[in-house]
Short mmCIF file of C-alpha atoms in Angstrom, two decimals:
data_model
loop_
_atom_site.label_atom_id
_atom_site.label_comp_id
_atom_site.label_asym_id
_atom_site.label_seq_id
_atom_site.Cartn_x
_atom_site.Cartn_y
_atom_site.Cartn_z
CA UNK K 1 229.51 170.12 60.23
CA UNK K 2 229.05 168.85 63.90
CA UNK K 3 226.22 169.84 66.46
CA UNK K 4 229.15 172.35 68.18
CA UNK K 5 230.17 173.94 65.40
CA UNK K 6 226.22 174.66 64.19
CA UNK K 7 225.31 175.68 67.59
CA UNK K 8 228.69 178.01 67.69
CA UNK K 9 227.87 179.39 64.32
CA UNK K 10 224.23 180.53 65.65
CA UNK K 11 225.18 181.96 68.34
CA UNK K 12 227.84 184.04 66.75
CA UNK K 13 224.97 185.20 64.20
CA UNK K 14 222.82 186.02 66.73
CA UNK K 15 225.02 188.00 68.36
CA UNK K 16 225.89 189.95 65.58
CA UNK K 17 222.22 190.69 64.69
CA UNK K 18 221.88 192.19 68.02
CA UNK K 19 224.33 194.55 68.27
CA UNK K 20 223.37 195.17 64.65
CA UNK K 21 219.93 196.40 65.88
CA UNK K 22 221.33 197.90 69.07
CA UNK K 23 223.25 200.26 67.10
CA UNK K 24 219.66 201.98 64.77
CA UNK K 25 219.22 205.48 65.50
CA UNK K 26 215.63 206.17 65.80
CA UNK K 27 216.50 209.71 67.05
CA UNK K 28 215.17 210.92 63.54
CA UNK K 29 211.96 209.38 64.16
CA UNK K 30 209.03 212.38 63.80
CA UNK K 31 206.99 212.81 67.07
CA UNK K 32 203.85 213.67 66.76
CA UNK K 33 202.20 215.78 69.27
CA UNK K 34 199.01 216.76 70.86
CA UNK K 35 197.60 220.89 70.26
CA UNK K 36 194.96 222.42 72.15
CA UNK K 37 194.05 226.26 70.40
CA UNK K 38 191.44 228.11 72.71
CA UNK K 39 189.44 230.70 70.74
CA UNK K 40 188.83 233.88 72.71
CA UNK K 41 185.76 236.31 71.23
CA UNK K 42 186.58 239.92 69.98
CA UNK K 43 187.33 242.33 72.84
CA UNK K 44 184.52 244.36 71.77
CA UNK K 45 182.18 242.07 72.63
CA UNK K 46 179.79 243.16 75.46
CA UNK K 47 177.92 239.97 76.65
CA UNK K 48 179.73 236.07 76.36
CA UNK K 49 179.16 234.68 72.62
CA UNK K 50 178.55 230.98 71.99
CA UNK K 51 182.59 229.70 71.51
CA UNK K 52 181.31 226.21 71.01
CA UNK K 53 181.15 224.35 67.63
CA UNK K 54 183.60 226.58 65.64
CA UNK K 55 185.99 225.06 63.26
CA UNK K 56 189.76 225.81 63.58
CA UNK K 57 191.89 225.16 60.84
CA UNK K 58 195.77 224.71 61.10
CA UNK K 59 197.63 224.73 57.92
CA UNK K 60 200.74 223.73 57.25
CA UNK K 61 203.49 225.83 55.42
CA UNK K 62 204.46 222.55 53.90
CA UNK K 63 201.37 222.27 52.37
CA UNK K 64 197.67 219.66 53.74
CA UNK K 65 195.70 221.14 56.67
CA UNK K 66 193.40 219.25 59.38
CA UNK K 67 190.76 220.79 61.42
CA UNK K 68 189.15 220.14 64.84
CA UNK K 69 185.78 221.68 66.03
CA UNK K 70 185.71 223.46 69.61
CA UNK K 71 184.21 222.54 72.21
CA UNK K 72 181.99 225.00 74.60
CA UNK K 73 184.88 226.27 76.20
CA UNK K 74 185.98 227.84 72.81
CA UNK K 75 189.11 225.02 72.72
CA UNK K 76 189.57 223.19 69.51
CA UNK K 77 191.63 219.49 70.04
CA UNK K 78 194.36 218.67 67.82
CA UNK K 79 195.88 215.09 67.90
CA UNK K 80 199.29 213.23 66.17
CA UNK K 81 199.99 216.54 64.60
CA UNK K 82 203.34 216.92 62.82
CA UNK K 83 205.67 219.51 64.70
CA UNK K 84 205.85 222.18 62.02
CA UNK K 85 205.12 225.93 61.30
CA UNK K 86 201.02 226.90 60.49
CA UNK K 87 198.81 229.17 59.64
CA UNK K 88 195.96 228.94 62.34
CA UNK K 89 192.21 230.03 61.38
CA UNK K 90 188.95 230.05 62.69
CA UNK K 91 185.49 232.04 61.66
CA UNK K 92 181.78 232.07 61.69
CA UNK K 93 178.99 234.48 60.85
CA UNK K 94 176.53 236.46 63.24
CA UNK K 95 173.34 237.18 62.29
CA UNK K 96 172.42 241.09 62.19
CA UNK K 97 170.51 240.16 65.79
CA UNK K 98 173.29 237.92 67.01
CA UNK K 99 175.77 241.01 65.97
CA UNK K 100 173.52 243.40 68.03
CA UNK K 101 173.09 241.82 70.85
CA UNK K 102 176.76 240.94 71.25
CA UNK K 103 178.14 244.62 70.85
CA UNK K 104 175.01 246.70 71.07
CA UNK K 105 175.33 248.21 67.89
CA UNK K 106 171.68 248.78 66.37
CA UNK K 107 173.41 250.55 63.39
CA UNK K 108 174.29 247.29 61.20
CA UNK K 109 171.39 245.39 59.39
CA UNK K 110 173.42 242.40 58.13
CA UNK K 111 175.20 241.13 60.72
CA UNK K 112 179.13 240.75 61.43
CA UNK K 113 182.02 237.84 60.63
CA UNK K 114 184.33 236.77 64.29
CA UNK K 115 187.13 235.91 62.59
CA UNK K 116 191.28 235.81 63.71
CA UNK K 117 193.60 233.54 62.48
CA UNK K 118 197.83 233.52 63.58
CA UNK K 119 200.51 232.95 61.01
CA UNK K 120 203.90 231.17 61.20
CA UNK K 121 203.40 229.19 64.59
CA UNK K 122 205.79 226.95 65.10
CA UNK K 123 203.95 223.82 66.79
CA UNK K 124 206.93 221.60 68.47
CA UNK K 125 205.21 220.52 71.94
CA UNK K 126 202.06 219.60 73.51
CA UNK K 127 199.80 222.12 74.32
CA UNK K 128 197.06 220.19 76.26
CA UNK K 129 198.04 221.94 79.56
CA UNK K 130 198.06 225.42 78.39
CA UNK K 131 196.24 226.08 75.25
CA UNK K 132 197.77 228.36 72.40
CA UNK K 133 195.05 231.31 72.43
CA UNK K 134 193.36 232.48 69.35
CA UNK K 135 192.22 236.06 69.32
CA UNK K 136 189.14 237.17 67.13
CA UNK K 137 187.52 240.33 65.90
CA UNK K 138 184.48 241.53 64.41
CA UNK K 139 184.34 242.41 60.75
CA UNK K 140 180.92 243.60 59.64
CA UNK K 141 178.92 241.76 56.74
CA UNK K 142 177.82 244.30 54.09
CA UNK K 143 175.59 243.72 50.92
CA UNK K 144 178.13 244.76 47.88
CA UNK K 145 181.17 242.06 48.17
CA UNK K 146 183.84 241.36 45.98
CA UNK K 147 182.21 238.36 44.10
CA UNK K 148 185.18 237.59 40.93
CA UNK K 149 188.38 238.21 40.17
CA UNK K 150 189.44 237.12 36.56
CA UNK K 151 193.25 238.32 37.03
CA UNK K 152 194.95 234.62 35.58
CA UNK K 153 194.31 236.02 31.65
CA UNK K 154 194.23 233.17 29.50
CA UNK K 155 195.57 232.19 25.96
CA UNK K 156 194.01 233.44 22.87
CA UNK K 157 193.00 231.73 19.56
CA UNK K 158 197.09 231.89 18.44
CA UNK K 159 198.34 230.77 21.67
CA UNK K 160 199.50 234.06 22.70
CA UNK K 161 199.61 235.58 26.37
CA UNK K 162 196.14 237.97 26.54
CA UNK K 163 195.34 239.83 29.54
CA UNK K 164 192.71 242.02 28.19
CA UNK K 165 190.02 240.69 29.58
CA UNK K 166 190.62 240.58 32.88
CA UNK K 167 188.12 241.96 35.37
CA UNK K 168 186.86 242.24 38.97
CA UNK K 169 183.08 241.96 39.68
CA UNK K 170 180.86 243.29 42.90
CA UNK K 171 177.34 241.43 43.91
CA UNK K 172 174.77 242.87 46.05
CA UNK K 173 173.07 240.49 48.36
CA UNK K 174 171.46 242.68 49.80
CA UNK K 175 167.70 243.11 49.94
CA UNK K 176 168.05 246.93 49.37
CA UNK K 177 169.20 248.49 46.59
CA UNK K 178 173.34 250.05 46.46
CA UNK K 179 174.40 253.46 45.64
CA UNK K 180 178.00 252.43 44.94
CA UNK K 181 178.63 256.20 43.13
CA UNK K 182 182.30 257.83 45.07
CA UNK K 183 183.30 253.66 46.22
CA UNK K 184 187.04 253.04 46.10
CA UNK K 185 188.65 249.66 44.73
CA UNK K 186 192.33 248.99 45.79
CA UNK K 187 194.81 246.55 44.67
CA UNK K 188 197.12 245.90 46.90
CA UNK K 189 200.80 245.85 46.85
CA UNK K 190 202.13 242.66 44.87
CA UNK K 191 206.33 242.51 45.00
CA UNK K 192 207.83 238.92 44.90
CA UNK K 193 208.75 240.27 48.25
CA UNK K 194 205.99 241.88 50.35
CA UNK K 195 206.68 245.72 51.09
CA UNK K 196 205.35 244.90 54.53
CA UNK K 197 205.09 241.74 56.35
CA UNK K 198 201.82 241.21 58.04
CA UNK K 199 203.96 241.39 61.08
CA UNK K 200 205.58 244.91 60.15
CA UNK K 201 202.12 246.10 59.73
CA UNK K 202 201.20 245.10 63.16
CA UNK K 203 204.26 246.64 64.67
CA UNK K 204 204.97 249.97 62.23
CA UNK K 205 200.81 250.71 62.17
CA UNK K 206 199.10 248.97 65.05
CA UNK K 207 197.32 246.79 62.25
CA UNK K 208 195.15 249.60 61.03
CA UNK K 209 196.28 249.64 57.39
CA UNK K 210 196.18 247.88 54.48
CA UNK K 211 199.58 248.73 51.38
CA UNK K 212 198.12 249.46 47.86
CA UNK K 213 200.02 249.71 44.75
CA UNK K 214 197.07 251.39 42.79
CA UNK K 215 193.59 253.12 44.34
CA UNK K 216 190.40 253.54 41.86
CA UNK K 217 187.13 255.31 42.50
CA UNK K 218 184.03 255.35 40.85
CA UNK K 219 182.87 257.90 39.77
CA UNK K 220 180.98 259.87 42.33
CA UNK K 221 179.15 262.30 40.63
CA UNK K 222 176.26 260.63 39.49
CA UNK K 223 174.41 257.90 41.88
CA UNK K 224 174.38 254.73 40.23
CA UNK K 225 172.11 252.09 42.16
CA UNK K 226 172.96 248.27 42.48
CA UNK K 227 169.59 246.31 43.28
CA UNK K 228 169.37 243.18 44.80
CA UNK K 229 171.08 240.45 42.83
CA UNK K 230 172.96 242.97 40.28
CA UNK K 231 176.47 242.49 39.63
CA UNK K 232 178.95 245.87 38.83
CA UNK K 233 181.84 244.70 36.17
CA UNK K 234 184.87 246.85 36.15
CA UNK K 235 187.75 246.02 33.28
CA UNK K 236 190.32 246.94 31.58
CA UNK K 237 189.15 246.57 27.82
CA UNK K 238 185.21 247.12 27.72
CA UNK K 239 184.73 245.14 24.16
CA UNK K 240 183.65 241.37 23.12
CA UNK K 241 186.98 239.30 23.93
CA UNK K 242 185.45 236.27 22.34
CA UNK K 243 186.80 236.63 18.87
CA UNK K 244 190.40 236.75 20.36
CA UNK K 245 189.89 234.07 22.99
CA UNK K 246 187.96 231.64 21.36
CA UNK K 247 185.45 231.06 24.26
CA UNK K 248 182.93 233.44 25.49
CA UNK K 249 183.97 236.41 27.24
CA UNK K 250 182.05 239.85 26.61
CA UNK K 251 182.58 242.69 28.49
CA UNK K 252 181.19 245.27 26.33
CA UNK K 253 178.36 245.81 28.87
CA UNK K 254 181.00 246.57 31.92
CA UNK K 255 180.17 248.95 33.89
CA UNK K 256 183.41 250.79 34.32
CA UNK K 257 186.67 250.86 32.37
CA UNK K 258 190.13 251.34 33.61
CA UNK K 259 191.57 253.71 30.76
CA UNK K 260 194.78 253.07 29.33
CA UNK K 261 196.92 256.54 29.46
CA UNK K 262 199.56 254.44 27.15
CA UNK K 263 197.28 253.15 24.24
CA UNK K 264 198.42 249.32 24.65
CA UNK K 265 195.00 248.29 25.86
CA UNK K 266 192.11 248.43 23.80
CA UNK K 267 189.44 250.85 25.23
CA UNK K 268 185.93 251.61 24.89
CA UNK K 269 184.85 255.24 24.50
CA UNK K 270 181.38 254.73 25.68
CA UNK K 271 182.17 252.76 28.67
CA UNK K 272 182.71 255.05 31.80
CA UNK K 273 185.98 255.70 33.21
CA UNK K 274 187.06 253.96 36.95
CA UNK K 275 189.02 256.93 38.19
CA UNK K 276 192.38 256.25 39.12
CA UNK K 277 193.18 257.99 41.91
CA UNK K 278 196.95 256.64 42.83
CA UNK K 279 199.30 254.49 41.02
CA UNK K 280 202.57 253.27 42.68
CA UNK K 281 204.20 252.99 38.78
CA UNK K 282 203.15 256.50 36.65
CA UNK K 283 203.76 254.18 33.36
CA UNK K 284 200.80 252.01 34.87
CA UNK K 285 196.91 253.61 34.37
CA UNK K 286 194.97 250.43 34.02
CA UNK K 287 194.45 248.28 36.69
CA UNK K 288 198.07 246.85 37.66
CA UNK K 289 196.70 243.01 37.95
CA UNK K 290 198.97 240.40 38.69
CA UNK K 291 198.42 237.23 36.02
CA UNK K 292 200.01 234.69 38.39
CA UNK K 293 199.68 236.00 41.85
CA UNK K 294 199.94 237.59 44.70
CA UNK K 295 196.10 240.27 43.83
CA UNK K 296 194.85 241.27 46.97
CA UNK K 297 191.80 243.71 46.12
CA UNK K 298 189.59 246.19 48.47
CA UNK K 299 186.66 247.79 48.47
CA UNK K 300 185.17 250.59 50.63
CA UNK K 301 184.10 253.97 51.32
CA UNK K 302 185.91 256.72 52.55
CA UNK K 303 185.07 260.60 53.44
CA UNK K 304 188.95 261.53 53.84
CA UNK K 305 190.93 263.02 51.46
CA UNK K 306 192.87 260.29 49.87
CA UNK K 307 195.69 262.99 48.99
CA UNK K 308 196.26 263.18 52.73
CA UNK K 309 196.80 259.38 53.53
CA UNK K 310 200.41 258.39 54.40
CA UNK K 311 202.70 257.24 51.73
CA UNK K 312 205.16 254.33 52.18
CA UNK K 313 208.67 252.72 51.51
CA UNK K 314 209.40 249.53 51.14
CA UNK K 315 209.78 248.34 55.71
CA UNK K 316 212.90 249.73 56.49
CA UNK K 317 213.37 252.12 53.02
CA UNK K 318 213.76 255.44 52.23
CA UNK K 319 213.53 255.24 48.84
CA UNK K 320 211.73 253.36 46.11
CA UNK K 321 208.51 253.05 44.43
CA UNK K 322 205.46 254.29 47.02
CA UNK K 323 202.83 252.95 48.41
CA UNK K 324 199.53 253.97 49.90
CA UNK K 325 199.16 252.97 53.55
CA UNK K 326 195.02 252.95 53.60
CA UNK K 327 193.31 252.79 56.83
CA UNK K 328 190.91 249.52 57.16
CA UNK K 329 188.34 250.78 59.03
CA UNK K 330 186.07 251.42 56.50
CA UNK K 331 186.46 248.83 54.16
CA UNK K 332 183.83 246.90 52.98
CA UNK K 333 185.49 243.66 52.06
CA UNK K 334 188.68 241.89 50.88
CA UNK K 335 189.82 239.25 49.27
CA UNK K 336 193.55 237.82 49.45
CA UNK K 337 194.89 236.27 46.75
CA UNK K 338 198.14 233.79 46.81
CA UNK K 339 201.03 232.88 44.92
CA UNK K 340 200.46 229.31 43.75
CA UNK K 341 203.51 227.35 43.24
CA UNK K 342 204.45 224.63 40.78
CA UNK K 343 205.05 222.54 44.04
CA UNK K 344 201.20 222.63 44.04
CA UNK K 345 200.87 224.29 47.19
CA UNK K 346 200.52 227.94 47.82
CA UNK K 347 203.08 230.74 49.34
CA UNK K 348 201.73 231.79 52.50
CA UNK K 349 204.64 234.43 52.49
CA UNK K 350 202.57 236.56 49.70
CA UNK K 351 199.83 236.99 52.15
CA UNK K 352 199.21 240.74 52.50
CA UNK K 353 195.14 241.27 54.78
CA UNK K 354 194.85 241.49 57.96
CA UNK K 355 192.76 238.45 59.37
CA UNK K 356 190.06 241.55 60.13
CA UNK K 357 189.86 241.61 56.30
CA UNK K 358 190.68 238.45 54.92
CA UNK K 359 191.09 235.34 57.75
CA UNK K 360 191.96 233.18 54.53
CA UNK K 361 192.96 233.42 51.12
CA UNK K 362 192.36 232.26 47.59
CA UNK K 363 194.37 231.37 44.26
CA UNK K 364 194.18 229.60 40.88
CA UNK K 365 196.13 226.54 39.93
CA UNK K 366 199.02 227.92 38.07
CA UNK K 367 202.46 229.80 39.00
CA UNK K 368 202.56 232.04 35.77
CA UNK K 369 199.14 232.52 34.55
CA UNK K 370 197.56 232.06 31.46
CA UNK K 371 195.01 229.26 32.27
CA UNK K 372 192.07 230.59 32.22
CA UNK K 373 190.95 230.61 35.88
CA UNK K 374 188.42 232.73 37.78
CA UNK K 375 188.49 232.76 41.67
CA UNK K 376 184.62 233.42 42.46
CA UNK K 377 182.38 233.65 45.77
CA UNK K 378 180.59 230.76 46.51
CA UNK K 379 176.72 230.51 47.06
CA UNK K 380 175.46 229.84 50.08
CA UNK K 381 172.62 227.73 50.66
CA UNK K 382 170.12 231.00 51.10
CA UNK K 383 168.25 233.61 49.33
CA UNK K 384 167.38 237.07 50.28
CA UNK K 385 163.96 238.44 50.34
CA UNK K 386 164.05 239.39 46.64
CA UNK K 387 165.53 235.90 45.55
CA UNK K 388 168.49 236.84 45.01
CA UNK K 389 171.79 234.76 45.37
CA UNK K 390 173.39 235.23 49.02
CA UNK K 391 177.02 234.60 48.41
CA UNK K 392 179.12 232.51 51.06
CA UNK K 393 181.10 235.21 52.94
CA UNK K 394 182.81 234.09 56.35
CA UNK K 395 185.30 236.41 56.00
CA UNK K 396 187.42 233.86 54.91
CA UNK K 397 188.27 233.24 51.30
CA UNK K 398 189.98 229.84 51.69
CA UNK K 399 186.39 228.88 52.52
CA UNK K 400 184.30 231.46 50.24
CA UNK K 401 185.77 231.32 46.72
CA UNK K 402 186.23 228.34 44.28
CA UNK K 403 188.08 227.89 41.26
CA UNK K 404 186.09 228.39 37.33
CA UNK K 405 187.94 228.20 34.16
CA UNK K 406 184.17 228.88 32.67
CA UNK K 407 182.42 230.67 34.99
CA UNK K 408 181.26 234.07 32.82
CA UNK K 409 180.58 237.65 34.17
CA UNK K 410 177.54 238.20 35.87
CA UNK K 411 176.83 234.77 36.08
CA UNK K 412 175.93 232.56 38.71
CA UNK K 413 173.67 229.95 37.45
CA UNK K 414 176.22 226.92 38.22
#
């Protein structure tokens, strides 16, 4: 082959490369982009609170999150984000001083959560100009918090489904002693599709209620004192599981028993009865707890009559099963528990609290149940004046509560 003909053949090659590469679409090509979220304090707040040095959390429907710290202005810097729809989060505790001398309220001894957090924002463009805003409220810290949930149920010694020994524990961290006599625990509404949105709540109830499938009470007659460090066990089947399960799990020293009307659950005659005061399913007396997710459970105290509080369709319904539209404003905590997928991520869509109750929300690794799992309250790094344990409680479960598959009642020598 001559020089020509080589040099032709090049060129001719070259040529073709280029409008090869000319012709790539990079149109598909993700952008990332640049978020600024300003966090504003609670409207209630009477003097300016110290915005700086929060962290905000943004997570991702998709699944991952990333965090950023704010700066004194309250505004927390996001970079090379992903455009996609998030759940944004942000709160820190106030001392009981910190709590008074930002509202004025004298009445509170152990200080206060700011907390807010904004789901399903769709993050497409940069923000640096004019910061997405991130309103807060105050949700006061009280001693008795909801410190375990055993709902997953496990397998027992033939392989078998057993939910038996499911239970839900309180702490005090308190340094006081509890009088927890006439305190209601709800569990909230669980369908694969939420009765109410978080956004219906907001717009049919001005966010002042929280949907419950089933209400309990403790008995209120007699007091019954919870001193610093003391944990209150309420179950479903008061006996020694152990023999069934083949790993330690005794509940015969519960303090309260959900009694089965319907004889399928193995009860305790000497263990006292948790009252059930509503049930959305009349076939249902024990506590209704969902083995793979979505539990949300309440606690609090209440002087109304519970026969008076508004009952509820599903949004939109006029008919149906019922549920029990609670007010929030005197609960004492809440924890919101997910749906975890076999994706391994969780559905955000099965979130039911307000951020006022729960900014976060907690699960166990397994879409059906069965494994074993107890979600349980973290300790923080203090003690209170009687040594006992002071549990991690930023009114936000996704930071609060870990994962146990042997974590017992009661216990929290870990």
């Amino acid at each position: 082959m001559n020089n020509k003909k080589h040099t032709g053949l090049w060129t001719l090659l070259l040529l073709f490369l280029t409008l090869m590469v000319s012709c790539v679409d990079y149109s598909d090509t993700t952008q990332t982009i640049n978020v600024d979220i300003r966090v504003e304090q609670p409207t209630d707040a009477t003097t300016q609170l110290a915005l700086g040095g929060h962290t905000v959390t943004l997570t991702r429907e998709g699944g991952g999150e990333t965090t950023a710290v704010t700066d004194d202005n309250g505004i927390a810097h996001f970079t090379e984000l992903i455009p996609d729809v998030y759940t944004v989060s942000v709160s820190w505790p106030l001392t009981a001083s910190e709590y008074r001398q930002a509202t004025g309220d004298t009445e509170v001894n152990d200080g206060a959560i700011v907390a807010g957090s904004s789901h399903s924002q769709l993050l497409t463009t940069d923000t640096k100009a004019s910061p997405l805003t991130l309103a807060t409220q105050f949700t006061i810290t009280r001693s008795l918090v909801i410190s375990k949930v055993f709902y997953a149920g496990m397998k027992d010694v033939n392989k078998k489904n057993y939910l038996a020994a499911q239970y839900i524990e309180l702490y005090n961290q308190g340094d006081e002693a509890v009088d927890i006599a006439g305190m209601y625990l709800g569990l909230v509404e669980s369908n694969a599709s939420p009765a109410y949105t978080l956004e219906q709540i907001a717009s049919g109830f001005q966010d002042s209620v929280v949907v419950l499938k089933q209400l309990f009470r403790i008995p209120a007659a007699t007091p019954h004192l919870v001193n610093p460090g003391q944990s209150v066990v309420l179950t479903n089947s008061a006996i020694d599981h152990t023999a069934n399960v083949g790993t330690p799990m005794n509940l015969s020293d519960a303090d309260y028993e959900a009694k089965d009307a319907q004889g399928k659950t193995l009860n305790n005659p000497a263990t006292p009865a948790l009252e059930l005061v509503y049930t959305a399913f009349s076939a249902i007396s024990k506590m209704n707890i969902g083995q793979g997710g979505p539990t949300g459970v309440v606690l609090f105290r209440s002087n109304a009559a519970v026969s008076s509080w508004q009952k509820v369709y599903n949004y939109g319904k006029t008919s149906g099963s019922q549920w029990l539209a609670a007010g929030i404003s005197q609960i004492l905590d809440g924890v919101d528990i997910l749906k975890y997928k076999n994706t391994g991520t969780i559905d955000l869509a099965t979130k039911r609290l307000l951020p006022v109750i729960d900014a976060g929300a907690t699960y166990i690794h397994s879409a059906s149940g069965y494994n074993g799992e107890t979600v349980y309250r973290k300790k923080s790094t203090r003690k209170g004046a009687k040594g006992q344990y002071i549990l991690q409680d930023t009114n936000n479960s996704t930071n609060d509560f870990a994962v146990s598959s042997t974590l017992t009642p009661r216990n929290y020598e870990y």
